[in-house]
Short mmCIF file of C-alpha atoms in Angstrom, two decimals:
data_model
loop_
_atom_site.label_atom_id
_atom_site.label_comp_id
_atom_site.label_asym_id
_atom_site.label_seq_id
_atom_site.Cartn_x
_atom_site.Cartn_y
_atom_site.Cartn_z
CA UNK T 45 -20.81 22.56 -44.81
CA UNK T 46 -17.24 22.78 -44.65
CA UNK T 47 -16.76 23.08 -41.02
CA UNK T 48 -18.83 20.61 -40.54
CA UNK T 49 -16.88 17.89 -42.37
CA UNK T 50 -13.67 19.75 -40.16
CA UNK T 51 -15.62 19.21 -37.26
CA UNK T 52 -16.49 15.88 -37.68
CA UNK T 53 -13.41 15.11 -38.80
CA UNK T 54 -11.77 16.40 -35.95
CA UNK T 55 -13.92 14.79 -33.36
CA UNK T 56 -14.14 11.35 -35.26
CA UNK T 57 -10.07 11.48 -35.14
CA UNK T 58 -9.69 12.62 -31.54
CA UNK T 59 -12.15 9.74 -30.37
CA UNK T 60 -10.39 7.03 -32.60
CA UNK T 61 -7.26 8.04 -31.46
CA UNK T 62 -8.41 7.81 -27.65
CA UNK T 63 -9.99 3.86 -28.29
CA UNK T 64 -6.44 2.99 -29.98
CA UNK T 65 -4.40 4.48 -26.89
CA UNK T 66 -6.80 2.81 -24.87
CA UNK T 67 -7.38 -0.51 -26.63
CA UNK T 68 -4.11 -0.57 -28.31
CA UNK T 69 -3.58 -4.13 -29.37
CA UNK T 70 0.31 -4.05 -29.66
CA UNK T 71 0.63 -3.30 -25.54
CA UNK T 72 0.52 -5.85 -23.58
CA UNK T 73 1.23 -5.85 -19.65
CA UNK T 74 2.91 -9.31 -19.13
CA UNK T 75 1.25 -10.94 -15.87
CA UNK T 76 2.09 -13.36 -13.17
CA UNK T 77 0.50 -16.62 -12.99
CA UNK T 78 -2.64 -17.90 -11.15
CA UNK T 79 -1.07 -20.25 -8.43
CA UNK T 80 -3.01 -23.06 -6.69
CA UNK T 81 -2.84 -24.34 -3.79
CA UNK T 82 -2.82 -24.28 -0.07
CA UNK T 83 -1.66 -20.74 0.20
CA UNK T 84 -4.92 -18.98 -1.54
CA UNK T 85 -6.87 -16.60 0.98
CA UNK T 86 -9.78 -14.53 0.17
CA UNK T 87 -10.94 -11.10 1.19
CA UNK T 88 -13.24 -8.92 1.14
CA UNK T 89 -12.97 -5.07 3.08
CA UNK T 90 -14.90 -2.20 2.93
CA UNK T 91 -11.67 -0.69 5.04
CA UNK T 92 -9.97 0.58 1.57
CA UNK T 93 -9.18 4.27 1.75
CA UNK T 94 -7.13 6.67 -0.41
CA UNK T 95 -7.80 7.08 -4.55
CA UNK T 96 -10.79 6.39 -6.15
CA UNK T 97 -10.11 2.56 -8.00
CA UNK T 98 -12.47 3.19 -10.96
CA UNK T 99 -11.84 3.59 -14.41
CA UNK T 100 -12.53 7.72 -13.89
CA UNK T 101 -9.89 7.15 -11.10
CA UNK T 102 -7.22 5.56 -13.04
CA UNK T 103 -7.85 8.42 -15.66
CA UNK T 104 -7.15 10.51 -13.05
CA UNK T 105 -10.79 12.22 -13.33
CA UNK T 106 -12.00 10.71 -10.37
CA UNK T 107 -11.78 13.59 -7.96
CA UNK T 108 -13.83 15.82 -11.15
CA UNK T 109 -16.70 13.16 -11.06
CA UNK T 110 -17.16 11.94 -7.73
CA UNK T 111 -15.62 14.93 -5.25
CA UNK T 112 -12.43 14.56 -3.21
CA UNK T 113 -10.90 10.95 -2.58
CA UNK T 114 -9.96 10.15 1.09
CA UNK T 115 -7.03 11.62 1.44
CA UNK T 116 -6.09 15.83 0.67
CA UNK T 117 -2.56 15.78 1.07
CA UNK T 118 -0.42 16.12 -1.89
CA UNK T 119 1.82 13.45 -1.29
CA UNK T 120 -0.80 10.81 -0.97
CA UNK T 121 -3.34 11.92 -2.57
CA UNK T 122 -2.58 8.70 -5.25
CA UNK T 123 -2.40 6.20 -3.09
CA UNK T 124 -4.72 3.65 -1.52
CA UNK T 125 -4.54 1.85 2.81
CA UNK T 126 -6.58 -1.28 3.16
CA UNK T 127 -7.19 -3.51 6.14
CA UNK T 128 -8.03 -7.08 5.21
CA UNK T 129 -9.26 -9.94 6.99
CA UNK T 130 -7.26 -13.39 5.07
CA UNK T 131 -9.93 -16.74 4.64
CA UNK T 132 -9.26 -20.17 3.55
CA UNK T 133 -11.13 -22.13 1.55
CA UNK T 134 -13.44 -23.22 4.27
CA UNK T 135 -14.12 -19.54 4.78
CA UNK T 136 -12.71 -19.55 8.25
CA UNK T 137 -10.53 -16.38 9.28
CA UNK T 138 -6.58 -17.40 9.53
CA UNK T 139 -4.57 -14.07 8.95
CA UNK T 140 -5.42 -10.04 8.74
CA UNK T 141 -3.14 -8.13 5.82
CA UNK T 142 -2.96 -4.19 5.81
CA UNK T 143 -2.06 -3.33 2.14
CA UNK T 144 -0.30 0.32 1.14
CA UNK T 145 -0.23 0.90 -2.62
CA UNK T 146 0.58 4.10 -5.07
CA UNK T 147 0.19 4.40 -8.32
CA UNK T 148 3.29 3.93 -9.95
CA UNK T 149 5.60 6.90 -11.17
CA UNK T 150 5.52 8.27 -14.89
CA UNK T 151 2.93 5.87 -15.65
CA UNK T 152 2.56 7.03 -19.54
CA UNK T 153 -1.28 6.51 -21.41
CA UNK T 154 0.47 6.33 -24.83
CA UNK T 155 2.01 2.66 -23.71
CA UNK T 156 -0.87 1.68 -22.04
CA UNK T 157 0.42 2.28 -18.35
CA UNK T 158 -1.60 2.05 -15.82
CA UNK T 159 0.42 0.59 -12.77
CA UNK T 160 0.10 0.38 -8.84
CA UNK T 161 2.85 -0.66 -6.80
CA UNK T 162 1.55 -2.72 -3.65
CA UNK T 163 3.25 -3.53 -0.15
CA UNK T 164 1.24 -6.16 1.96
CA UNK T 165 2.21 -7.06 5.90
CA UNK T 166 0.55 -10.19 6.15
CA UNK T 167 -0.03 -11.56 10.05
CA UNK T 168 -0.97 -14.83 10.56
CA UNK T 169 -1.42 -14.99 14.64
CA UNK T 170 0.27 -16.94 16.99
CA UNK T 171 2.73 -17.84 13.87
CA UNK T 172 4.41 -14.79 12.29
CA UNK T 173 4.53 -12.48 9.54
CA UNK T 174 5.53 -11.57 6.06
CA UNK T 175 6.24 -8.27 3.54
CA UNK T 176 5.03 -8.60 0.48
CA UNK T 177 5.45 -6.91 -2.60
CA UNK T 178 4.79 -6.37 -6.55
CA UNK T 179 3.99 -3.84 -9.53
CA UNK T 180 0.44 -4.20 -10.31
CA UNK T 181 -1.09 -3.73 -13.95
CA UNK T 182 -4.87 -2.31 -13.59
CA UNK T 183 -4.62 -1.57 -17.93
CA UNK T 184 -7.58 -4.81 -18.17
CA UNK T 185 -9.60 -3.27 -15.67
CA UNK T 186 -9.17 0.39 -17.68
CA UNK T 187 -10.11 -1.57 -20.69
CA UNK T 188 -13.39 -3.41 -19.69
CA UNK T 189 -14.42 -0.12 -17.82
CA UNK T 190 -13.97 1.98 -21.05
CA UNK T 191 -15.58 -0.51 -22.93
CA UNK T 192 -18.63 -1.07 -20.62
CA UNK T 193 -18.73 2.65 -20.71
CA UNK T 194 -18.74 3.10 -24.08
CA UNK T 195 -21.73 0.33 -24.67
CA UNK T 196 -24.21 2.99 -22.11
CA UNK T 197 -23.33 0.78 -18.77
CA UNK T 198 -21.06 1.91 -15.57
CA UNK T 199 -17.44 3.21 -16.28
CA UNK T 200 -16.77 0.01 -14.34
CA UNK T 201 -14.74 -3.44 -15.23
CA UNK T 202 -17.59 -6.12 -15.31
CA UNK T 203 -15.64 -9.28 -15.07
CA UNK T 204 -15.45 -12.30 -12.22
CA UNK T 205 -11.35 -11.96 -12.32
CA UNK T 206 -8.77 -9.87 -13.10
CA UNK T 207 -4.64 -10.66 -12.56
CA UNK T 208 -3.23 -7.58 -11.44
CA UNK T 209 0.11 -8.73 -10.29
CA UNK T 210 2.15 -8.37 -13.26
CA UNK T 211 5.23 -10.92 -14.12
CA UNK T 212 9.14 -10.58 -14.64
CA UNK T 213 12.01 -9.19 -12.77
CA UNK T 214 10.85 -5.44 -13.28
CA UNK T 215 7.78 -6.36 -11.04
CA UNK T 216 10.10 -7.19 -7.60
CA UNK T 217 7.26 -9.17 -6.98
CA UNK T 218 8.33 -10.72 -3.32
CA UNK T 219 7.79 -12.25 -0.29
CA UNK T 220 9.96 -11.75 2.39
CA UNK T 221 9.70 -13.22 5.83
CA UNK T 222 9.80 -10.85 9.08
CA UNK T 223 8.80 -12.82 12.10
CA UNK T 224 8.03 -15.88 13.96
CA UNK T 225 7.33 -19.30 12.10
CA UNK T 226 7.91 -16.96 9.04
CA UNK T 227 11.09 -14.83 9.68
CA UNK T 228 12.67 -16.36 7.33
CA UNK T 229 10.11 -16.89 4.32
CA UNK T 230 10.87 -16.39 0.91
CA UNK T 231 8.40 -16.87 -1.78
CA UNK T 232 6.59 -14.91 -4.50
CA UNK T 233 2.37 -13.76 -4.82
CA UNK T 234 -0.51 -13.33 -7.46
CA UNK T 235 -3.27 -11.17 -6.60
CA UNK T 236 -6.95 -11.26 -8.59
CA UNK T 237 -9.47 -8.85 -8.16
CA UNK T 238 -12.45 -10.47 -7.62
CA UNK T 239 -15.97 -8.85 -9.53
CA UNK T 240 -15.53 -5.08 -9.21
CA UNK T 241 -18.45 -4.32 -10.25
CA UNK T 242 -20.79 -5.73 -7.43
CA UNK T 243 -19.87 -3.48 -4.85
CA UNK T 244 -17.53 -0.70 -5.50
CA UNK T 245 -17.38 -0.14 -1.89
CA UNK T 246 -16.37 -3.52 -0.76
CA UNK T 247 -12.93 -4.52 -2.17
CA UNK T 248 -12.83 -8.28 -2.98
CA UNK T 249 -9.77 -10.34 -3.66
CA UNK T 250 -8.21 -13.68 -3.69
CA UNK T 251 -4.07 -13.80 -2.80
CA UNK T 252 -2.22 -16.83 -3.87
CA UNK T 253 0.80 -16.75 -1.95
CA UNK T 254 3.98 -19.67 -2.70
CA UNK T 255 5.88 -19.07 0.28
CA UNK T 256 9.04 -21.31 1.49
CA UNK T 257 9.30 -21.10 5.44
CA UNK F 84 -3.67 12.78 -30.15
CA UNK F 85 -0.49 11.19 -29.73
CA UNK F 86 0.81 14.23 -28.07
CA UNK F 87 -2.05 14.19 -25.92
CA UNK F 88 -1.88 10.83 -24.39
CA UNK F 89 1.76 11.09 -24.35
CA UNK F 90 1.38 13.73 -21.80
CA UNK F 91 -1.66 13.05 -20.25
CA UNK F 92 -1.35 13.70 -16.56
CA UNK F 93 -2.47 10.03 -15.30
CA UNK F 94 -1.61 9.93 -11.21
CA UNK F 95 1.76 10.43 -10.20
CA UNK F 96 3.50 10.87 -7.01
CA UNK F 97 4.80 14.07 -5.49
CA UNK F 98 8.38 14.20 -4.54
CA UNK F 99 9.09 15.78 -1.12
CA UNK F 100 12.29 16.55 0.21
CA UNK F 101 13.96 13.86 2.16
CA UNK F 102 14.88 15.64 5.52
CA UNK F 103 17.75 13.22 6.01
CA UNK F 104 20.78 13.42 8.35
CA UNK F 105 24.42 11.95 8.26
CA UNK F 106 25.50 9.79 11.02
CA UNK F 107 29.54 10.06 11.57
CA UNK F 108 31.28 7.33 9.77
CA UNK F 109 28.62 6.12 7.53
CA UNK F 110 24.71 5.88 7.71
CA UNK F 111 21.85 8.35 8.09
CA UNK F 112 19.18 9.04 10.33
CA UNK F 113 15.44 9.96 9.31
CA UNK F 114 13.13 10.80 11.38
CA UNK F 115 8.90 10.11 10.99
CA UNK F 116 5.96 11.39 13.08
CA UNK F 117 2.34 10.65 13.19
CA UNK F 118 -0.41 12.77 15.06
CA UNK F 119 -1.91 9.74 16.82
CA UNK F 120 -5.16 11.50 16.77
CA UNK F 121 -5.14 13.53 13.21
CA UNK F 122 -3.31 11.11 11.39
CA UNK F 123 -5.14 7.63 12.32
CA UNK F 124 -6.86 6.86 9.16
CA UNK F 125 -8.00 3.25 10.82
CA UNK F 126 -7.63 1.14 13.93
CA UNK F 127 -8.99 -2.13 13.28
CA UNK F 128 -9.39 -3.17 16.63
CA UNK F 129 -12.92 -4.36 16.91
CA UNK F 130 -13.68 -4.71 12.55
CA UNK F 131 -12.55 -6.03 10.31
CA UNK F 132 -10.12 -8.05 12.41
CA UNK F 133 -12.68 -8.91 15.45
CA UNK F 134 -11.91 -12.48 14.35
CA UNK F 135 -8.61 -12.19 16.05
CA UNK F 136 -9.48 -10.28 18.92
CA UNK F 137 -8.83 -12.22 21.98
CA UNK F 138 -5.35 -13.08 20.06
CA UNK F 139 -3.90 -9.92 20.87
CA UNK F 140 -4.12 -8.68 17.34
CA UNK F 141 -4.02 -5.14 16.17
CA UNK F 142 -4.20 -3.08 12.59
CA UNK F 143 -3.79 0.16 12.36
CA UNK F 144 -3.27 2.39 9.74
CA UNK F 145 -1.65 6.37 9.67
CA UNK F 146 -0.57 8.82 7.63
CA UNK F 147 3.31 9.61 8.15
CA UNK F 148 5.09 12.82 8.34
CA UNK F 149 8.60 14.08 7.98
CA UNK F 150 10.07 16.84 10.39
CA UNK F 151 8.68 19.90 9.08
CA UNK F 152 5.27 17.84 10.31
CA UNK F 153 4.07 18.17 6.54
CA UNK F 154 2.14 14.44 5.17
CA UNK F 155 5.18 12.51 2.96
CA UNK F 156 3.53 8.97 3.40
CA UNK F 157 1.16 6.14 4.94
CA UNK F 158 2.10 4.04 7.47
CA UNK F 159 0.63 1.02 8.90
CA UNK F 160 1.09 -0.74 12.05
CA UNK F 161 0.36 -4.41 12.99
CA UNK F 162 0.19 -6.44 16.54
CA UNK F 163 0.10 -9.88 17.11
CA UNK F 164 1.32 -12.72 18.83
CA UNK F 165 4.23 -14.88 17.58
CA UNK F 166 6.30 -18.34 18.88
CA UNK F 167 9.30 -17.50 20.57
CA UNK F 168 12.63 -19.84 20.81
CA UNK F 169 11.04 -21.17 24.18
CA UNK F 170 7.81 -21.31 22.85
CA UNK F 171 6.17 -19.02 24.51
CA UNK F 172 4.03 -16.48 22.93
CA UNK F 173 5.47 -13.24 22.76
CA UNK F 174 4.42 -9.71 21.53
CA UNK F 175 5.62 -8.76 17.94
CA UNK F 176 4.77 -5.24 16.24
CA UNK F 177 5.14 -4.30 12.42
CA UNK F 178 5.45 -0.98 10.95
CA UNK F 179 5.10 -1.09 6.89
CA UNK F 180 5.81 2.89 5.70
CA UNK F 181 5.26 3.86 2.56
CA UNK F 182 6.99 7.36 1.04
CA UNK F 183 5.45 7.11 -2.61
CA UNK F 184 7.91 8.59 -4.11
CA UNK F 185 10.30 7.03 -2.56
CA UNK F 186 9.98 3.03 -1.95
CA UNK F 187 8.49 1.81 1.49
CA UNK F 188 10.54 -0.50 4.36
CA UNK F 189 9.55 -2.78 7.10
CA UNK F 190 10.54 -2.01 10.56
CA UNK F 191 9.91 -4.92 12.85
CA UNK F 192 9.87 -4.35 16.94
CA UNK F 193 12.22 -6.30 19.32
CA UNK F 194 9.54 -9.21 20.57
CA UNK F 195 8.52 -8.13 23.89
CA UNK F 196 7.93 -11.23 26.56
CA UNK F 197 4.16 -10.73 27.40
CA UNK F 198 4.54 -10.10 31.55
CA UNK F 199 2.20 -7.02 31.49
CA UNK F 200 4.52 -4.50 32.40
CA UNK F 201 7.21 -5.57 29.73
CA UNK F 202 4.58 -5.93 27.05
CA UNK F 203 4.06 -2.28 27.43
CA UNK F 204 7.44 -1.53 26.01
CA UNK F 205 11.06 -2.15 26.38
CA UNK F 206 11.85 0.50 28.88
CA UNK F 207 8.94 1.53 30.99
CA UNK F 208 9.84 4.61 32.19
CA UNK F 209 10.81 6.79 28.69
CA UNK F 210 8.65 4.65 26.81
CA UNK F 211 11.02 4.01 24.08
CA UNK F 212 10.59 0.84 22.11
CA UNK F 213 13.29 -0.48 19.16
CA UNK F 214 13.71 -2.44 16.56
CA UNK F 215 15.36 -3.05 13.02
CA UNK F 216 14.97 -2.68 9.60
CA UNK F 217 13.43 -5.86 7.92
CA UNK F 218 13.39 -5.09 4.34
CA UNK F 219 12.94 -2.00 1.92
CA UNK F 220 12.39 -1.25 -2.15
CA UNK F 221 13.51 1.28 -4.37
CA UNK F 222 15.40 3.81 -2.23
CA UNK F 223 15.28 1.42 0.48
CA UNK F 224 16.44 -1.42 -0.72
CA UNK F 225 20.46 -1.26 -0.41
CA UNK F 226 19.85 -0.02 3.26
CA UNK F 227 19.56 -1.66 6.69
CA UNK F 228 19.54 -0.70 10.25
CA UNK F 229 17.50 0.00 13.09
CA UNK F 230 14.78 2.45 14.75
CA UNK F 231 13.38 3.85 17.88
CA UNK F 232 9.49 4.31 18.61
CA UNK F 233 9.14 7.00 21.40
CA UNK F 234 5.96 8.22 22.38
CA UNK F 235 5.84 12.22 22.71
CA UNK F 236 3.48 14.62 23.90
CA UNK F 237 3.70 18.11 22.63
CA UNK F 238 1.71 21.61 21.85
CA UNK F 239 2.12 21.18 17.71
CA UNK F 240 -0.37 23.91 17.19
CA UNK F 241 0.86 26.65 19.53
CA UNK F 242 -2.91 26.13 21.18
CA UNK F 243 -2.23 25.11 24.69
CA UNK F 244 -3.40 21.53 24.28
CA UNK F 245 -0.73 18.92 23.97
CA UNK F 246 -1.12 15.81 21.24
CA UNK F 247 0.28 13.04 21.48
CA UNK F 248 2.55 12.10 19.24
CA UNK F 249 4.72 8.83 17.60
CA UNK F 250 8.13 9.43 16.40
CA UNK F 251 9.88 6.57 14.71
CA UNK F 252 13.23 7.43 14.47
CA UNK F 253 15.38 5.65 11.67
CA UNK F 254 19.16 4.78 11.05
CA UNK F 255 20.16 3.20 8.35
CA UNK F 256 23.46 2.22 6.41
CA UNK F 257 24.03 1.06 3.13
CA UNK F 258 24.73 -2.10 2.38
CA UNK F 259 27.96 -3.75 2.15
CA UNK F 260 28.25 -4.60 -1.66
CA UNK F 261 30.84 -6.97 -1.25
#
């Protein structure tokens, strides 16, 4: 009977321990602003390559669950190549993106890390082109995975919107013109994930971009 | 517990060594390859970016390698068509690298006028294309410079058959902090 209680004991502490490192209420990622505006594209790509994006592949499980990611090599075997097609609001095509991220060094589950670090080269033709660049928080996508997990659904963030670009000077989040109309553009971004959970093949996003040309 | 999440191993990046060279009186060189058939992870030619097609534009993405030919990165490389000063369009081409644990950079191509036999490069006959250094983070960020794109063709496997190859040769300086 003894061993029992230990047991239980044991197991009830492990798994409360792992829901307040996950859902610790005293971490909070501070994160950029929604801006509105002209400069907010949409996208949606099924040309995303590199590290799984769900919750098992922010716990780093992902290649246990679901087999290898993309890529083998050690070197990139964290990090995630996109292609993206950039829409207005009217839906019409005005600019293509190609976006290289990594998951961000020493990224630490006791504080509630769970960071990306994106670089975007943003083409608008017959105009120019920008770099683009911030520290990404995916700890609210973690959170609504675990927790959709934990209530018998997918290990996989159910909401319609989620801020990853996180705020303040630690996040470098910039824009920085290269050529043509835009060569010398400064500005800064906000990018929201746009409802995970429909398709987790198809990558959708919206990119709010203030840019000064 | 706390022990355990402390040092849970969440993804992290793998340091390679940085095969990096000194340039007499200040700078460095680095030099990057990319199998142009092993390596392409993407070319975006016809989807997603079929939109733009008849505007010249191109995506592409690759992995990157350093000299020893061993994967240290992703690259990607972008096409398109931009104003020039006499308002002409003329032929502009990105590179974005990423070394993960290192920082990424920009390197942007000279604009190329678009006569067809200039638009394939800036000197025909050794294929060799240049450009500068736009704008870096982390490691990168304190340096600028400029880089050649030569097309190679070589027997990497000792097989007979000759790949062809992209190097994208790199030299940089440190800022001046004053």
């Amino acid at each position: 009977m003894r061993k029992w209680v230990v047991l239980l004991g044991l197991l009830g502490g492990g798994l409360t321990g792992l829901m307040l490192v996950i859902f610790n209420p005293l971490v909070n990622d501070s994160l950029q602003r929604e801006i509105v505006g002209g400069g907010v594209y949409r996208y949606a790509s099924s040309d995303v390559y590199g590290m799984h994006s769900t919750t098992d592949g922010l716990l780093n499980i992902g290649r246990l669950l679901r087999g290898p990611a993309d890529f083998d090599e050690a070197a990139i075997r964290n990090t995630v190549a996109a292609v993206m097609v950039l829409r207005d609001s009217s839906d019409t095509p005005v600019a293509f993106a190609t976006r290289l991220s990594a998951s961000e060094r020493n990224s630490n589950l006791l504080f509630g890390e769970f960071r990306t670090r994106s670089y975007w080269n943003v083409f608008w033709p017959d105009q120019g082109s920008v770099y683009m660049q911030s520290l990404e928080s995916r700890r609210e996508l973690l959170h609504d995975g675990m927790s959709s997990f934990f209530l018998g659904g997918e290990p996989q963030a159910g909401g319609d919107r989620y801020m990853l670009t996180m705020a303040g000077e630690d996040a470098g989040n910039r824009i920085v013109g290269i050529s043509g109309l835009y060569s010398s553009a400064t500005g800064h971004y906000s990018e929201v994930l746009l409802n995970p959970a429909n398709d987790p093949n198809i990558q959708r996003g919206e990119l709010q971009l203030s840019i000064k040309r | 517990m706390i022990a355990g999440a402390y040092f849970y191993p969440l993804p992290n990046q793998l340091r390679v060594r940085s095969d990096i060279g000194v340039i007499a009186n200040g700078g460095r060189t680095e030099d990057f390859y990319i199998h142009l058939d092993r390596d392409r992870i993407i070319q975006a030619q016809e989807s997603p970016v079929a939109a733009f097609s008849e505007r010249g534009v191109q995506a592409e993405l690759f992995k990157l390698r350093n000299t020893n030919r061993k994967v240290i990165g992703l690259a990607s490389r972008m096409t398109g068509l931009i104003p020039a000063a006499n308002g002409e369009l003329e032929l502009a081409v990105n590179w974005l690298l990423l070394l993960p644990s290192r920082g990424s950079f920009v390197l942007s191509q000279n604009p190329s006028p678009l006569s067809p036999l200039l638009a394939e490069g800036a000197n025909i006959e050794l294929n060799i294309k240049r450009g500068r250094m736009v704008v870096g983070d982390r490691e990168f960020s304190e340096l600028a410079g400029s880089y050649v794109e030569v097309a190679l063709s070589e027997d990497t496997d000792g097989d007979g058959k000759a790949e062809n190859l992209l190097l994208l040769s790199t030299q940089l300086v440190g800022g001046d902090p004053a």
